[in-house]
JSON list of C-alpha atoms in Angstrom, two decimals:
[
{"chain": "S", "resi": 1, "resn": "MET", "atom": "CA", "xyz": [-0.11, -16.21, 1.69]},
{"chain": "S", "resi": 2, "resn": "ALA", "atom": "CA", "xyz": [2.05, -13.13, 0.88]},
{"chain": "S", "resi": 3, "resn": "LYS", "atom": "CA", "xyz": [1.21, -13.34, -2.66]},
{"chain": "S", "resi": 4, "resn": "GLU", "atom": "CA", "xyz": [-2.48, -12.89, -1.84]},
{"chain": "S", "resi": 5, "resn": "TYR", "atom": "CA", "xyz": [-1.60, -9.49, -0.01]},
{"chain": "S", "resi": 6, "resn": "ASP", "atom": "CA", "xyz": [0.71, -8.47, -2.82]},
{"chain": "S", "resi": 7, "resn": "SER", "atom": "CA", "xyz": [-2.32, -8.96, -5.47]},
{"chain": "S", "resi": 8, "resn": "VAL", "atom": "CA", "xyz": [-4.79, -7.13, -3.46]},
{"chain": "S", "resi": 9, "resn": "THR", "atom": "CA", "xyz": [-2.77, -4.21, -2.58]},
{"chain": "S", "resi": 10, "resn": "LYS", "atom": "CA", "xyz": [-1.60, -3.79, -6.24]},
{"chain": "S", "resi": 11, "resn": "GLN", "atom": "CA", "xyz": [-5.28, -3.96, -7.32]},
{"chain": "S", "resi": 12, "resn": "LEU", "atom": "CA", "xyz": [-6.22, -1.15, -4.95]},
{"chain": "S", "resi": 13, "resn": "LEU", "atom": "CA", "xyz": [-3.16, 1.11, -6.15]},
{"chain": "S", "resi": 14, "resn": "GLU", "atom": "CA", "xyz": [-4.01, 0.57, -9.57]},
{"chain": "S", "resi": 15, "resn": "GLU", "atom": "CA", "xyz": [-7.72, 1.06, -9.49]},
{"chain": "S", "resi": 16, "resn": "TYR", "atom": "CA", "xyz": [-7.90, 3.89, -7.04]},
{"chain": "S", "resi": 17, "resn": "PRO", "atom": "CA", "xyz": [-4.39, 5.92, -7.40]},
{"chain": "S", "resi": 18, "resn": "LEU", "atom": "CA", "xyz": [-5.91, 9.18, -6.33]},
{"chain": "S", "resi": 19, "resn": "ASP", "atom": "CA", "xyz": [-7.13, 7.74, -3.08]},
{"chain": "S", "resi": 20, "resn": "TRP", "atom": "CA", "xyz": [-3.77, 6.44, -2.19]},
{"chain": "S", "resi": 21, "resn": "LEU", "atom": "CA", "xyz": [-1.94, 9.79, -3.16]},
{"chain": "S", "resi": 22, "resn": "ASP", "atom": "CA", "xyz": [-4.46, 11.69, -0.84]},
{"chain": "S", "resi": 23, "resn": "GLN", "atom": "CA", "xyz": [-3.92, 9.43, 2.04]},
{"chain": "S", "resi": 24, "resn": "LEU", "atom": "CA", "xyz": [-0.18, 9.73, 1.49]},
{"chain": "S", "resi": 25, "resn": "GLY", "atom": "CA", "xyz": [-0.50, 13.62, 1.30]},
{"chain": "S", "resi": 26, "resn": "PHE", "atom": "CA", "xyz": [1.44, 13.77, -2.02]},
{"chain": "S", "resi": 27, "resn": "PRO", "atom": "CA", "xyz": [0.38, 16.70, -4.00]},
{"chain": "S", "resi": 28, "resn": "CYS", "atom": "CA", "xyz": [-1.54, 15.75, -7.07]},
{"chain": "S", "resi": 29, "resn": "ASP", "atom": "CA", "xyz": [-3.89, 17.48, -9.75]},
{"chain": "S", "resi": 30, "resn": "SER", "atom": "CA", "xyz": [-4.37, 14.29, -11.75]},
{"chain": "S", "resi": 31, "resn": "ALA", "atom": "CA", "xyz": [-2.54, 10.96, -11.85]},
{"chain": "S", "resi": 32, "resn": "GLU", "atom": "CA", "xyz": [-2.61, 7.54, -13.74]},
{"chain": "S", "resi": 33, "resn": "VAL", "atom": "CA", "xyz": [-0.81, 4.29, -13.45]},
{"chain": "S", "resi": 34, "resn": "VAL", "atom": "CA", "xyz": [2.50, 3.96, -15.38]},
{"chain": "S", "resi": 35, "resn": "GLU", "atom": "CA", "xyz": [2.08, 1.93, -18.57]},
{"chain": "S", "resi": 36, "resn": "SER", "atom": "CA", "xyz": [3.36, -1.45, -18.52]},
{"chain": "S", "resi": 37, "resn": "ASP", "atom": "CA", "xyz": [6.66, -0.87, -20.57]},
{"chain": "S", "resi": 38, "resn": "LEU", "atom": "CA", "xyz": [8.06, 0.73, -17.47]},
{"chain": "S", "resi": 39, "resn": "SER", "atom": "CA", "xyz": [6.53, -1.77, -15.12]},
{"chain": "S", "resi": 40, "resn": "THR", "atom": "CA", "xyz": [8.32, -4.76, -16.84]},
{"chain": "S", "resi": 41, "resn": "ILE", "atom": "CA", "xyz": [11.51, -2.99, -16.28]},
{"chain": "S", "resi": 42, "resn": "ILE", "atom": "CA", "xyz": [11.07, -3.19, -12.40]},
{"chain": "S", "resi": 43, "resn": "ALA", "atom": "CA", "xyz": [8.71, -5.65, -12.41]},
{"chain": "S", "resi": 44, "resn": "GLU", "atom": "CA", "xyz": [8.93, -6.25, -8.57]},
{"chain": "S", "resi": 45, "resn": "THR", "atom": "CA", "xyz": [7.64, -2.90, -7.79]},
{"chain": "S", "resi": 46, "resn": "ASP", "atom": "CA", "xyz": [4.02, -2.58, -6.52]},
{"chain": "S", "resi": 47, "resn": "LYS", "atom": "CA", "xyz": [2.85, 0.42, -8.65]},
{"chain": "S", "resi": 48, "resn": "LEU", "atom": "CA", "xyz": [4.20, 3.49, -10.25]},
{"chain": "S", "resi": 49, "resn": "ILE", "atom": "CA", "xyz": [1.89, 6.45, -10.84]},
{"chain": "S", "resi": 50, "resn": "ARG", "atom": "CA", "xyz": [2.55, 9.51, -12.99]},
{"chain": "S", "resi": 51, "resn": "VAL", "atom": "CA", "xyz": [1.26, 12.45, -11.27]},
{"chain": "S", "resi": 52, "resn": "LYS", "atom": "CA", "xyz": [0.48, 15.96, -12.69]},
{"chain": "S", "resi": 53, "resn": "ALA", "atom": "CA", "xyz": [1.04, 18.60, -10.22]},
{"chain": "S", "resi": 54, "resn": "ALA", "atom": "CA", "xyz": [2.78, 21.96, -10.04]},
{"chain": "S", "resi": 55, "resn": "GLN", "atom": "CA", "xyz": [5.95, 19.99, -10.21]},
{"chain": "S", "resi": 56, "resn": "PRO", "atom": "CA", "xyz": [5.10, 16.63, -12.04]},
{"chain": "S", "resi": 57, "resn": "TYR", "atom": "CA", "xyz": [6.70, 13.38, -10.43]},
{"chain": "S", "resi": 58, "resn": "ILE", "atom": "CA", "xyz": [6.30, 9.47, -10.42]},
{"chain": "S", "resi": 59, "resn": "ALA", "atom": "CA", "xyz": [4.75, 8.19, -7.13]},
{"chain": "S", "resi": 60, "resn": "HIS", "atom": "CA", "xyz": [6.41, 4.84, -6.42]},
{"chain": "S", "resi": 61, "resn": "ILE", "atom": "CA", "xyz": [4.40, 3.16, -3.61]},
{"chain": "S", "resi": 62, "resn": "GLU", "atom": "CA", "xyz": [5.36, -0.06, -1.96]},
{"chain": "S", "resi": 63, "resn": "MET", "atom": "CA", "xyz": [2.99, -2.31, 0.26]},
{"chain": "S", "resi": 64, "resn": "GLN", "atom": "CA", "xyz": [4.99, -4.50, 2.77]},
{"chain": "S", "resi": 65, "resn": "ALA", "atom": "CA", "xyz": [3.56, -7.44, 4.96]},
{"chain": "S", "resi": 66, "resn": "SER", "atom": "CA", "xyz": [6.92, -8.73, 5.78]},
{"chain": "S", "resi": 67, "resn": "TYR", "atom": "CA", "xyz": [10.50, -7.35, 6.51]},
{"chain": "S", "resi": 68, "resn": "LYS", "atom": "CA", "xyz": [13.93, -7.98, 4.69]},
{"chain": "S", "resi": 69, "resn": "PRO", "atom": "CA", "xyz": [17.13, -6.00, 5.58]},
{"chain": "S", "resi": 70, "resn": "ASP", "atom": "CA", "xyz": [17.86, -5.03, 2.34]},
{"chain": "S", "resi": 71, "resn": "MET", "atom": "CA", "xyz": [14.56, -3.33, 1.61]},
{"chain": "S", "resi": 72, "resn": "ALA", "atom": "CA", "xyz": [15.55, 0.10, 1.60]},
{"chain": "S", "resi": 73, "resn": "GLU", "atom": "CA", "xyz": [18.35, -0.45, -1.13]},
{"chain": "S", "resi": 74, "resn": "ARG", "atom": "CA", "xyz": [15.80, -2.29, -3.34]},
{"chain": "S", "resi": 75, "resn": "PHE", "atom": "CA", "xyz": [13.63, 0.89, -3.02]},
{"chain": "S", "resi": 76, "resn": "LEU", "atom": "CA", "xyz": [16.48, 2.97, -3.80]},
{"chain": "S", "resi": 77, "resn": "MET", "atom": "CA", "xyz": [16.95, 0.81, -7.18]},
{"chain": "S", "resi": 78, "resn": "TYR", "atom": "CA", "xyz": [13.46, 0.87, -8.16]},
{"chain": "S", "resi": 79, "resn": "ASN", "atom": "CA", "xyz": [13.49, 4.96, -7.46]},
{"chain": "S", "resi": 80, "resn": "ALA", "atom": "CA", "xyz": [16.48, 5.33, -9.39]},
{"chain": "S", "resi": 81, "resn": "VAL", "atom": "CA", "xyz": [15.34, 3.16, -12.52]},
{"chain": "S", "resi": 82, "resn": "ALA", "atom": "CA", "xyz": [11.82, 4.67, -12.49]},
{"chain": "S", "resi": 83, "resn": "GLY", "atom": "CA", "xyz": [13.40, 8.41, -12.62]},
{"chain": "S", "resi": 84, "resn": "PHE", "atom": "CA", "xyz": [15.83, 7.46, -15.25]},
{"chain": "S", "resi": 85, "resn": "LYS", "atom": "CA", "xyz": [13.30, 5.92, -17.46]},
{"chain": "S", "resi": 86, "resn": "THR", "atom": "CA", "xyz": [10.89, 8.55, -17.09]},
{"chain": "S", "resi": 87, "resn": "ARG", "atom": "CA", "xyz": [13.14, 11.52, -16.51]},
{"chain": "S", "resi": 88, "resn": "SER", "atom": "CA", "xyz": [11.24, 12.56, -13.80]},
{"chain": "S", "resi": 89, "resn": "LEU", "atom": "CA", "xyz": [11.46, 13.00, -10.08]},
{"chain": "S", "resi": 90, "resn": "VAL", "atom": "CA", "xyz": [10.28, 10.25, -7.80]},
{"chain": "S", "resi": 91, "resn": "ARG", "atom": "CA", "xyz": [8.52, 10.01, -4.61]},
{"chain": "S", "resi": 92, "resn": "THR", "atom": "CA", "xyz": [8.90, 6.76, -2.87]},
{"chain": "S", "resi": 93, "resn": "ALA", "atom": "CA", "xyz": [6.35, 5.72, -0.06]},
{"chain": "S", "resi": 94, "resn": "VAL", "atom": "CA", "xyz": [6.30, 2.53, 1.87]},
{"chain": "S", "resi": 95, "resn": "VAL", "atom": "CA", "xyz": [2.97, 1.37, 3.35]},
{"chain": "S", "resi": 96, "resn": "LEU", "atom": "CA", "xyz": [3.76, -1.28, 6.26]},
{"chain": "S", "resi": 97, "resn": "LEU", "atom": "CA", "xyz": [0.66, -3.32, 6.60]},
{"chain": "S", "resi": 98, "resn": "CYS", "atom": "CA", "xyz": [1.70, -4.83, 9.91]},
{"chain": "S", "resi": 99, "resn": "PRO", "atom": "CA", "xyz": [4.34, -4.58, 12.52]},
{"chain": "S", "resi": 100, "resn": "GLU", "atom": "CA", "xyz": [6.15, -7.77, 11.14]},
{"chain": "S", "resi": 101, "resn": "ALA", "atom": "CA", "xyz": [7.18, -5.44, 8.20]},
{"chain": "S", "resi": 102, "resn": "ASP", "atom": "CA", "xyz": [8.88, -3.03, 10.43]},
{"chain": "S", "resi": 103, "resn": "GLY", "atom": "CA", "xyz": [12.54, -3.19, 11.22]},
{"chain": "S", "resi": 104, "resn": "ARG", "atom": "CA", "xyz": [15.79, -1.03, 11.15]},
{"chain": "S", "resi": 105, "resn": "ALA", "atom": "CA", "xyz": [15.91, -0.41, 7.30]},
{"chain": "S", "resi": 106, "resn": "MET", "atom": "CA", "xyz": [12.36, 1.34, 7.75]},
{"chain": "S", "resi": 107, "resn": "ARG", "atom": "CA", "xyz": [13.37, 3.70, 10.64]},
{"chain": "S", "resi": 108, "resn": "GLU", "atom": "CA", "xyz": [16.29, 5.65, 9.00]},
{"chain": "S", "resi": 109, "resn": "SER", "atom": "CA", "xyz": [17.24, 7.07, 5.60]},
{"chain": "S", "resi": 110, "resn": "PHE", "atom": "CA", "xyz": [19.23, 4.65, 3.68]},
{"chain": "S", "resi": 111, "resn": "ARG", "atom": "CA", "xyz": [22.87, 5.63, 3.24]},
{"chain": "S", "resi": 112, "resn": "LYS", "atom": "CA", "xyz": [25.92, 3.84, 1.55]},
{"chain": "S", "resi": 113, "resn": "GLY", "atom": "CA", "xyz": [29.58, 5.04, 1.30]},
{"chain": "S", "resi": 114, "resn": "PHE", "atom": "CA", "xyz": [33.12, 4.31, 2.24]},
{"chain": "S", "resi": 115, "resn": "ALA", "atom": "CA", "xyz": [34.10, 4.54, 5.95]},
{"chain": "S", "resi": 116, "resn": "GLY", "atom": "CA", "xyz": [35.33, 8.14, 6.75]},
{"chain": "S", "resi": 117, "resn": "GLU", "atom": "CA", "xyz": [33.76, 9.45, 3.69]},
{"chain": "S", "resi": 118, "resn": "GLU", "atom": "CA", "xyz": [30.56, 11.19, 2.98]},
{"chain": "S", "resi": 119, "resn": "ALA", "atom": "CA", "xyz": [27.77, 8.70, 1.77]},
{"chain": "S", "resi": 120, "resn": "TYR", "atom": "CA", "xyz": [27.53, 8.70, -1.98]},
{"chain": "S", "resi": 121, "resn": "HIS", "atom": "CA", "xyz": [24.09, 7.29, -1.85]},
{"chain": "S", "resi": 122, "resn": "THR", "atom": "CA", "xyz": [21.50, 8.87, 0.44]},
{"chain": "S", "resi": 123, "resn": "PHE", "atom": "CA", "xyz": [17.83, 7.75, -0.03]},
{"chain": "S", "resi": 124, "resn": "HIS", "atom": "CA", "xyz": [14.96, 9.51, 1.99]},
{"chain": "S", "resi": 125, "resn": "PHE", "atom": "CA", "xyz": [11.51, 7.76, 1.54]},
{"chain": "S", "resi": 126, "resn": "HIS", "atom": "CA", "xyz": [8.19, 8.05, 3.18]},
{"chain": "S", "resi": 127, "resn": "VAL", "atom": "CA", "xyz": [7.19, 5.25, 5.63]},
{"chain": "S", "resi": 128, "resn": "ILE", "atom": "CA", "xyz": [3.42, 4.66, 6.75]},
{"chain": "S", "resi": 129, "resn": "ARG", "atom": "CA", "xyz": [2.89, 2.47, 9.77]},
{"chain": "S", "resi": 130, "resn": "LEU", "atom": "CA", "xyz": [-0.68, 1.47, 9.43]},
{"chain": "S", "resi": 131, "resn": "TRP", "atom": "CA", "xyz": [-1.14, 0.18, 13.09]},
{"chain": "S", "resi": 132, "resn": "GLU", "atom": "CA", "xyz": [-0.10, 3.82, 13.99]},
{"chain": "S", "resi": 133, "resn": "ILE", "atom": "CA", "xyz": [-2.51, 5.72, 11.76]},
{"chain": "S", "resi": 134, "resn": "PRO", "atom": "CA", "xyz": [-6.06, 6.26, 13.47]},
{"chain": "S", "resi": 135, "resn": "VAL", "atom": "CA", "xyz": [-8.63, 4.19, 11.87]},
{"chain": "S", "resi": 136, "resn": "GLU", "atom": "CA", "xyz": [-11.01, 7.37, 11.31]},
{"chain": "S", "resi": 137, "resn": "LYS", "atom": "CA", "xyz": [-8.29, 8.63, 8.86]},
{"chain": "S", "resi": 138, "resn": "PHE", "atom": "CA", "xyz": [-8.84, 5.35, 6.53]},
{"chain": "S", "resi": 139, "resn": "LEU", "atom": "CA", "xyz": [-12.67, 5.10, 7.26]},
{"chain": "S", "resi": 140, "resn": "SER", "atom": "CA", "xyz": [-13.29, 8.76, 6.00]},
{"chain": "S", "resi": 141, "resn": "GLY", "atom": "CA", "xyz": [-10.73, 8.29, 3.05]},
{"chain": "S", "resi": 142, "resn": "GLY", "atom": "CA", "xyz": [-11.32, 7.33, -0.50]},
{"chain": "S", "resi": 143, "resn": "LEU", "atom": "CA", "xyz": [-12.88, 3.85, -1.31]},
{"chain": "S", "resi": 144, "resn": "GLY", "atom": "CA", "xyz": [-9.36, 2.69, -2.32]},
{"chain": "S", "resi": 145, "resn": "VAL", "atom": "CA", "xyz": [-7.81, 2.65, 1.07]},
{"chain": "S", "resi": 146, "resn": "LEU", "atom": "CA", "xyz": [-11.07, 1.62, 2.95]},
{"chain": "S", "resi": 147, "resn": "PRO", "atom": "CA", "xyz": [-10.12, -2.09, 2.76]},
{"chain": "S", "resi": 148, "resn": "LEU", "atom": "CA", "xyz": [-7.20, -1.32, 5.06]},
{"chain": "S", "resi": 149, "resn": "ALA", "atom": "CA", "xyz": [-9.03, 0.28, 7.93]},
{"chain": "S", "resi": 150, "resn": "PRO", "atom": "CA", "xyz": [-9.26, -2.81, 10.15]},
{"chain": "S", "resi": 151, "resn": "LEU", "atom": "CA", "xyz": [-5.40, -2.90, 10.22]},
{"chain": "S", "resi": 152, "resn": "CYS", "atom": "CA", "xyz": [-5.22, 0.87, 11.63]},
{"chain": "S", "resi": 153, "resn": "ALA", "atom": "CA", "xyz": [-4.84, 1.96, 15.22]},
{"chain": "S", "resi": 154, "resn": "GLY", "atom": "CA", "xyz": [-8.15, 1.65, 17.08]},
{"chain": "S", "resi": 155, "resn": "ALA", "atom": "CA", "xyz": [-9.91, -0.62, 14.84]},
{"chain": "S", "resi": 156, "resn": "SER", "atom": "CA", "xyz": [-9.91, -3.53, 17.17]},
{"chain": "S", "resi": 157, "resn": "ASP", "atom": "CA", "xyz": [-11.32, -1.57, 19.89]},
{"chain": "S", "resi": 158, "resn": "ASP", "atom": "CA", "xyz": [-14.60, -1.89, 18.35]},
{"chain": "S", "resi": 159, "resn": "LEU", "atom": "CA", "xyz": [-13.88, -4.21, 15.05]},
{"chain": "S", "resi": 160, "resn": "PRO", "atom": "CA", "xyz": [-17.62, -5.04, 14.61]},
{"chain": "S", "resi": 161, "resn": "GLU", "atom": "CA", "xyz": [-18.29, -1.31, 14.21]},
{"chain": "S", "resi": 162, "resn": "THR", "atom": "CA", "xyz": [-15.18, -0.46, 12.06]},
{"chain": "S", "resi": 163, "resn": "VAL", "atom": "CA", "xyz": [-16.22, -3.40, 9.71]},
{"chain": "S", "resi": 164, "resn": "ARG", "atom": "CA", "xyz": [-19.78, -2.05, 9.72]},
{"chain": "S", "resi": 165, "resn": "ARG", "atom": "CA", "xyz": [-18.88, 1.61, 8.56]},
{"chain": "S", "resi": 166, "resn": "MET", "atom": "CA", "xyz": [-16.24, 0.10, 6.00]},
{"chain": "S", "resi": 167, "resn": "GLU", "atom": "CA", "xyz": [-18.89, -2.39, 4.45]},
{"chain": "S", "resi": 168, "resn": "SER", "atom": "CA", "xyz": [-21.45, 0.42, 4.66]},
{"chain": "S", "resi": 169, "resn": "ARG", "atom": "CA", "xyz": [-19.59, 2.75, 2.53]},
{"chain": "S", "resi": 170, "resn": "ILE", "atom": "CA", "xyz": [-18.09, 0.23, 0.23]},
{"chain": "S", "resi": 171, "resn": "LYS", "atom": "CA", "xyz": [-21.60, -1.21, -0.62]},
{"chain": "S", "resi": 172, "resn": "SER", "atom": "CA", "xyz": [-23.28, 2.39, -1.01]},
{"chain": "S", "resi": 173, "resn": "GLU", "atom": "CA", "xyz": [-20.47, 4.28, -3.06]},
{"chain": "S", "resi": 174, "resn": "SER", "atom": "CA", "xyz": [-18.88, 1.32, -5.17]},
{"chain": "S", "resi": 175, "resn": "ALA", "atom": "CA", "xyz": [-20.26, -0.25, -8.20]},
{"chain": "S", "resi": 176, "resn": "ASP", "atom": "CA", "xyz": [-17.61, -3.12, -7.39]},
{"chain": "S", "resi": 177, "resn": "SER", "atom": "CA", "xyz": [-18.22, -3.83, -3.72]},
{"chain": "S", "resi": 178, "resn": "LYS", "atom": "CA", "xyz": [-17.47, -7.43, -3.82]},
{"chain": "S", "resi": 179, "resn": "THR", "atom": "CA", "xyz": [-13.87, -6.77, -4.81]},
{"chain": "S", "resi": 180, "resn": "LEU", "atom": "CA", "xyz": [-13.20, -4.25, -2.25]},
{"chain": "S", "resi": 181, "resn": "LEU", "atom": "CA", "xyz": [-14.86, -6.36, 0.55]},
{"chain": "S", "resi": 182, "resn": "THR", "atom": "CA", "xyz": [-12.92, -9.45, -0.50]},
{"chain": "S", "resi": 183, "resn": "ALA", "atom": "CA", "xyz": [-9.85, -7.36, -0.50]},
{"chain": "S", "resi": 184, "resn": "ALA", "atom": "CA", "xyz": [-10.76, -6.35, 3.32]},
{"chain": "S", "resi": 185, "resn": "TYR", "atom": "CA", "xyz": [-11.21, -9.95, 3.90]},
{"chain": "S", "resi": 186, "resn": "ILE", "atom": "CA", "xyz": [-7.98, -11.09, 2.69]},
{"chain": "S", "resi": 187, "resn": "LEU", "atom": "CA", "xyz": [-6.15, -8.16, 4.38]},
{"chain": "S", "resi": 188, "resn": "MET", "atom": "CA", "xyz": [-7.79, -8.77, 7.79]},
{"chain": "S", "resi": 189, "resn": "GLY", "atom": "CA", "xyz": [-5.86, -12.02, 7.82]},
{"chain": "S", "resi": 190, "resn": "LEU", "atom": "CA", "xyz": [-2.47, -10.16, 8.60]},
{"chain": "S", "resi": 191, "resn": "ARG", "atom": "CA", "xyz": [-3.93, -9.05, 12.00]},
{"chain": "S", "resi": 192, "resn": "TYR", "atom": "CA", "xyz": [-7.16, -11.39, 12.93]},
{"chain": "S", "resi": 193, "resn": "GLU", "atom": "CA", "xyz": [-8.36, -14.90, 12.96]},
{"chain": "S", "resi": 194, "resn": "ASP", "atom": "CA", "xyz": [-10.18, -16.12, 9.89]},
{"chain": "S", "resi": 195, "resn": "ALA", "atom": "CA", "xyz": [-13.01, -16.90, 11.92]},
{"chain": "S", "resi": 196, "resn": "ILE", "atom": "CA", "xyz": [-13.37, -13.19, 13.08]},
{"chain": "S", "resi": 197, "resn": "ALA", "atom": "CA", "xyz": [-13.35, -12.19, 9.26]},
{"chain": "S", "resi": 198, "resn": "ASP", "atom": "CA", "xyz": [-15.83, -15.02, 8.48]},
{"chain": "S", "resi": 199, "resn": "SER", "atom": "CA", "xyz": [-18.20, -13.63, 11.16]},
{"chain": "S", "resi": 200, "resn": "LEU", "atom": "CA", "xyz": [-18.01, -9.89, 10.51]},
{"chain": "S", "resi": 201, "resn": "LEU", "atom": "CA", "xyz": [-17.99, -10.17, 6.53]},
{"chain": "S", "resi": 202, "resn": "ARG", "atom": "CA", "xyz": [-20.61, -13.14, 6.40]},
{"chain": "S", "resi": 203, "resn": "GLY", "atom": "CA", "xyz": [-23.09, -10.64, 4.75]},
{"chain": "S", "resi": 204, "resn": "VAL", "atom": "CA", "xyz": [-20.92, -10.42, 1.72]},
{"chain": "S", "resi": 205, "resn": "MET", "atom": "CA", "xyz": [-22.96, -12.25, -1.17]},
{"chain": "S", "resi": 206, "resn": "ASN", "atom": "CA", "xyz": [-21.03, -14.93, -2.71]},
{"chain": "S", "resi": 207, "resn": "MET", "atom": "CA", "xyz": [-17.63, -14.27, -1.30]},
{"chain": "S", "resi": 208, "resn": "GLU", "atom": "CA", "xyz": [-16.49, -17.91, -1.66]},
{"chain": "S", "resi": 209, "resn": "GLU", "atom": "CA", "xyz": [-17.03, -17.45, -5.35]},
{"chain": "S", "resi": 210, "resn": "SER", "atom": "CA", "xyz": [-14.69, -14.64, -5.70]},
{"chain": "S", "resi": 211, "resn": "VAL", "atom": "CA", "xyz": [-11.54, -15.31, -7.80]},
{"chain": "S", "resi": 212, "resn": "THR", "atom": "CA", "xyz": [-9.64, -13.00, -5.56]},
{"chain": "S", "resi": 213, "resn": "TYR", "atom": "CA", "xyz": [-10.68, -15.01, -2.48]},
{"chain": "S", "resi": 214, "resn": "ARG", "atom": "CA", "xyz": [-9.74, -18.20, -4.24]}
]
């Protein structure tokens, strides 16, 4: 199941990088997903985005639905390799999709060093906990972040209304509403029973035929 979430979130990052940079508050004039020659070097990363701004940089964004104690150290490795390969500064952001992805490694900067000495590695990164972000922030954001709105704070207070607003915007503003609504359906599985997602998104045409859903 984790692979399903991973595939969906990577697709959202690849197709809507500007929406995610805006949601994270990262400075941006324009952006493009990094070419595959870099992605293959650090294949486990979610997405790397080359950003044009007053000070150009690489945005390294990770989406996590589970927790491992070594997560921060792995993100440091990805950050360092991306920076070395591109000769650019790198901003790393970690989007935690559910509370199960949170842990000590996500609550403090990563430091590594010898006892009694100053750390020789200190790594700061941004952490976004969806369940702490007001749902309105995602409902009013770009199309690329809309499928995650049901996972935000306050969404469950009136889930049918949250899904209605999300679905309405996607259908009226997107030329590929099926993909976005399928992404929402899959991601809702992180927080809600399948029957709830089935009921609220039953109006999506031919959902069962979607490659992503399969």
